[in-house]
Amino acid sequence: MSFFKYGMVVDGENYCPRPELARQFSQLVESGLNVVVQGERRMGKTSFVHETISTIRGMALVYVDLYCVKTIEEFCRRVVSAVSTLDRRTSFLRRTAQLIANLRPVLTIDRDTGAPQLTVDAKSANTVASVEEVMDMLSAHAGKRRLCVVFDEFQDILELDEADILLARLRAKIQFQNMTPHVFLGSVRNRMHEIFDSPKSPFYKSATSFSVGAINPDDFKKFLSARFKAARRNVSDAALDRILEIAGGISGDVQELCETIWLATRNGDTIGNAEINAGLRLVFAREEKAFGPMLAHLTPIQAAVLKGIARTPSIRPFSGDFMSDCGIRNVGTVTRALTRLSADEIIYEHSGTWRFTNPFFREWLNKR
Ligand SMILES: Nc1ncnc2c1ncn2[C@@H]1O[C@H](COP(=O)(O)OP(=O)(O)OP(=O)(O)O)[C@@H](O)[C@H]1O
Ligand SMILES: [Mg+2]
């Protein structure tokens, strides 16, 4: 068993409470507003939304994950299966099936769990009209209980051939469900902005935006310290600061580093720099296969710019100091290197400075 979880939705003792953020988010959702939740990757958007909605009394969550959805039929299936989790009773599923009769729903019994399950027929559920039917089914249920409908990785809808028409129809349905809050989740590093910020998009300005950033450092440190204690390790405040710094405050990366530190130490140990470095070496050992080729693919100039940013994260790459440090004379050369590095998603811009998408890559470069 591990004391630190990452790469999955966390809850219970693995979830560090975010009370202020939760209060703000609940207010929006309780007043029935549609919300678009954005944040950097691995910050904890999905966990936060699950956790927060579960604490709103009387509200039930319909969670639809659109990750890699490729067809309309798949979209319909995912909505139907999300609705099925609301109530496993056969009577509820029968009623749901009646509401989507044109999609030829079938009620089956899951072989492993014995729970009844609702699926739709592939051929009948592949038109835009089927999407309208599942959305109407959702509103019919919403008339009977308070629902919050969450679409995670919503931008993946753009990958469908019928994306434009689908978004238009979805928007048309959603705007009439004004008692039901709809929450759209996605990372700021992808195409969410095309859907919500482009005047051409049917979803333009259709939802209040809400951002999920880093967990408040004091709250996170308190939480991590308790987890280390449960794992019979002592950790100082300074060590926790260092861990947060290395992982760039990214929740999932912080937990990953804590896990490797835990693996590299024993009961009763106190965590200091040596232990943190031992944990980092485990992270590098897992990722070395990716980091080496990533660096090898770069031109000498791109590598020089990247290493310069790695050394001083607060640096402005167009400053004279930075350029002379990297041995570059020309602003255009820096611009081209930055463009390429960000196109490859190695770094991204954050108010004038540049950050590593993977903070462990930065640390690895600095340690070479
Ligand atoms: N409140 C929290 N307390 C502790 N750890 C958290 C919290 N939220 C997120 N994490 C850590 O971050 C990881 C990723 O969380 P989650 O999947 O919710 O983030 P996300 O922003 O939805 O990520 P993605 O961009 O991949 O969709 C979790 O596995 C966990 O390690
Ligand atoms: Mg997520």
PDB file of C-alpha atoms and ligand atoms in Angstrom, residues 5-10 14-16 18 40-47 153 215 220 223 251-252 255, ligand 1:
ATOM      1  CA  LYS A   5      -1.483   8.463  -4.681  1.00  0.00           C
ATOM      2  CA  TYR A   6      -0.985  10.017  -8.081  1.00  0.00           C
ATOM      3  CA  GLY A   7      -2.228   9.537 -11.636  1.00  0.00           C
ATOM      4  CA  MET A   8      -5.762   8.870 -10.416  1.00  0.00           C
ATOM      5  CA  VAL A   9      -8.697  10.675  -8.896  1.00  0.00           C
ATOM      6  CA  VAL A  10      -8.095  11.026  -5.160  1.00  0.00           C
ATOM      7  CA  ASN A  14      -5.731  10.982  -0.047  1.00  0.00           C
ATOM      8  CA  TYR A  15      -7.473  14.256  -0.717  1.00  0.00           C
ATOM      9  CA  CYS A  16      -6.139  17.503   0.715  1.00  0.00           C
ATOM     10  CA  ARG A  18      -9.437  22.966  -0.511  1.00  0.00           C
ATOM     11  CA  GLU A  40      -2.814  23.112 -15.627  1.00  0.00           C
ATOM     12  CA  ARG A  41      -2.482  19.365 -16.012  1.00  0.00           C
ATOM     13  CA  ARG A  42      -2.353  17.228 -12.879  1.00  0.00           C
ATOM     14  CA  MET A  43      -3.418  20.113 -10.650  1.00  0.00           C
ATOM     15  CA  GLY A  44      -6.416  18.209  -9.337  1.00  0.00           C
ATOM     16  CA  LYS A  45      -9.380  19.428 -11.400  1.00  0.00           C
ATOM     17  CA  THR A  46     -11.165  16.094 -11.615  1.00  0.00           C
ATOM     18  CA  SER A  47     -10.636  15.231  -7.944  1.00  0.00           C
ATOM     19  CA  GLU A 153     -11.915  16.304 -20.997  1.00  0.00           C
ATOM     20  CA  ILE A 215      -3.216  23.688  -3.689  1.00  0.00           C
ATOM     21  CA  PHE A 220      -0.760  21.000   1.245  1.00  0.00           C
ATOM     22  CA  PHE A 223      -1.657  17.330   4.581  1.00  0.00           C
ATOM     23  CA  SER A 251      -0.391  18.348  -7.090  1.00  0.00           C
ATOM     24  CA  GLY A 252       0.164  15.080  -8.935  1.00  0.00           C
ATOM     25  CA  GLN A 255       2.481  13.277  -4.630  1.00  0.00           C
TER      26      GLN A 255
HETATM   27  N1  LIG B   1      -6.794  17.796  -3.300  1.00  0.00           N
HETATM   28  C1  LIG B   1      -5.752  16.985  -3.533  1.00  0.00           C
HETATM   29  N2  LIG B   1      -5.020  16.496  -2.505  1.00  0.00           N
HETATM   30  C2  LIG B   1      -3.964  15.704  -2.736  1.00  0.00           C
HETATM   31  N3  LIG B   1      -3.537  15.340  -3.938  1.00  0.00           N
HETATM   32  C3  LIG B   1      -4.206  15.790  -5.004  1.00  0.00           C
HETATM   33  C4  LIG B   1      -5.360  16.622  -4.857  1.00  0.00           C
HETATM   34  N4  LIG B   1      -5.832  16.905  -6.077  1.00  0.00           N
HETATM   35  C5  LIG B   1      -5.008  16.279  -6.941  1.00  0.00           C
HETATM   36  N5  LIG B   1      -4.043  15.605  -6.315  1.00  0.00           N
HETATM   37  C6  LIG B   1      -2.943  14.830  -6.936  1.00  0.00           C
HETATM   38  O1  LIG B   1      -2.942  15.114  -8.326  1.00  0.00           O
HETATM   39  C7  LIG B   1      -3.213  13.931  -9.096  1.00  0.00           C
HETATM   40  C8  LIG B   1      -4.053  14.297 -10.270  1.00  0.00           C
HETATM   41  O2  LIG B   1      -5.341  14.667  -9.835  1.00  0.00           O
HETATM   42  P1  LIG B   1      -6.536  14.854 -10.860  1.00  0.00           P
HETATM   43  O3  LIG B   1      -6.593  13.704 -11.795  1.00  0.00           O
HETATM   44  O4  LIG B   1      -7.731  15.199 -10.070  1.00  0.00           O
HETATM   45  O5  LIG B   1      -5.992  16.148 -11.630  1.00  0.00           O
HETATM   46  P2  LIG B   1      -6.443  16.754 -13.028  1.00  0.00           P
HETATM   47  O6  LIG B   1      -6.131  18.207 -12.962  1.00  0.00           O
HETATM   48  O7  LIG B   1      -7.835  16.357 -13.325  1.00  0.00           O
HETATM   49  O8  LIG B   1      -5.426  16.022 -14.002  1.00  0.00           O
HETATM   50  P3  LIG B   1      -5.512  15.862 -15.611  1.00  0.00           P
HETATM   51  O9  LIG B   1      -4.967  17.122 -16.165  1.00  0.00           O
HETATM   52  O10 LIG B   1      -4.608  14.703 -15.878  1.00  0.00           O
HETATM   53  O11 LIG B   1      -6.935  15.608 -15.963  1.00  0.00           O
HETATM   54  C9  LIG B   1      -3.851  12.977  -8.113  1.00  0.00           C
HETATM   55  O12 LIG B   1      -3.627  11.636  -8.460  1.00  0.00           O
HETATM   56  C10 LIG B   1      -3.135  13.340  -6.816  1.00  0.00           C
HETATM   57  O13 LIG B   1      -1.862  12.764  -6.803  1.00  0.00           O
END
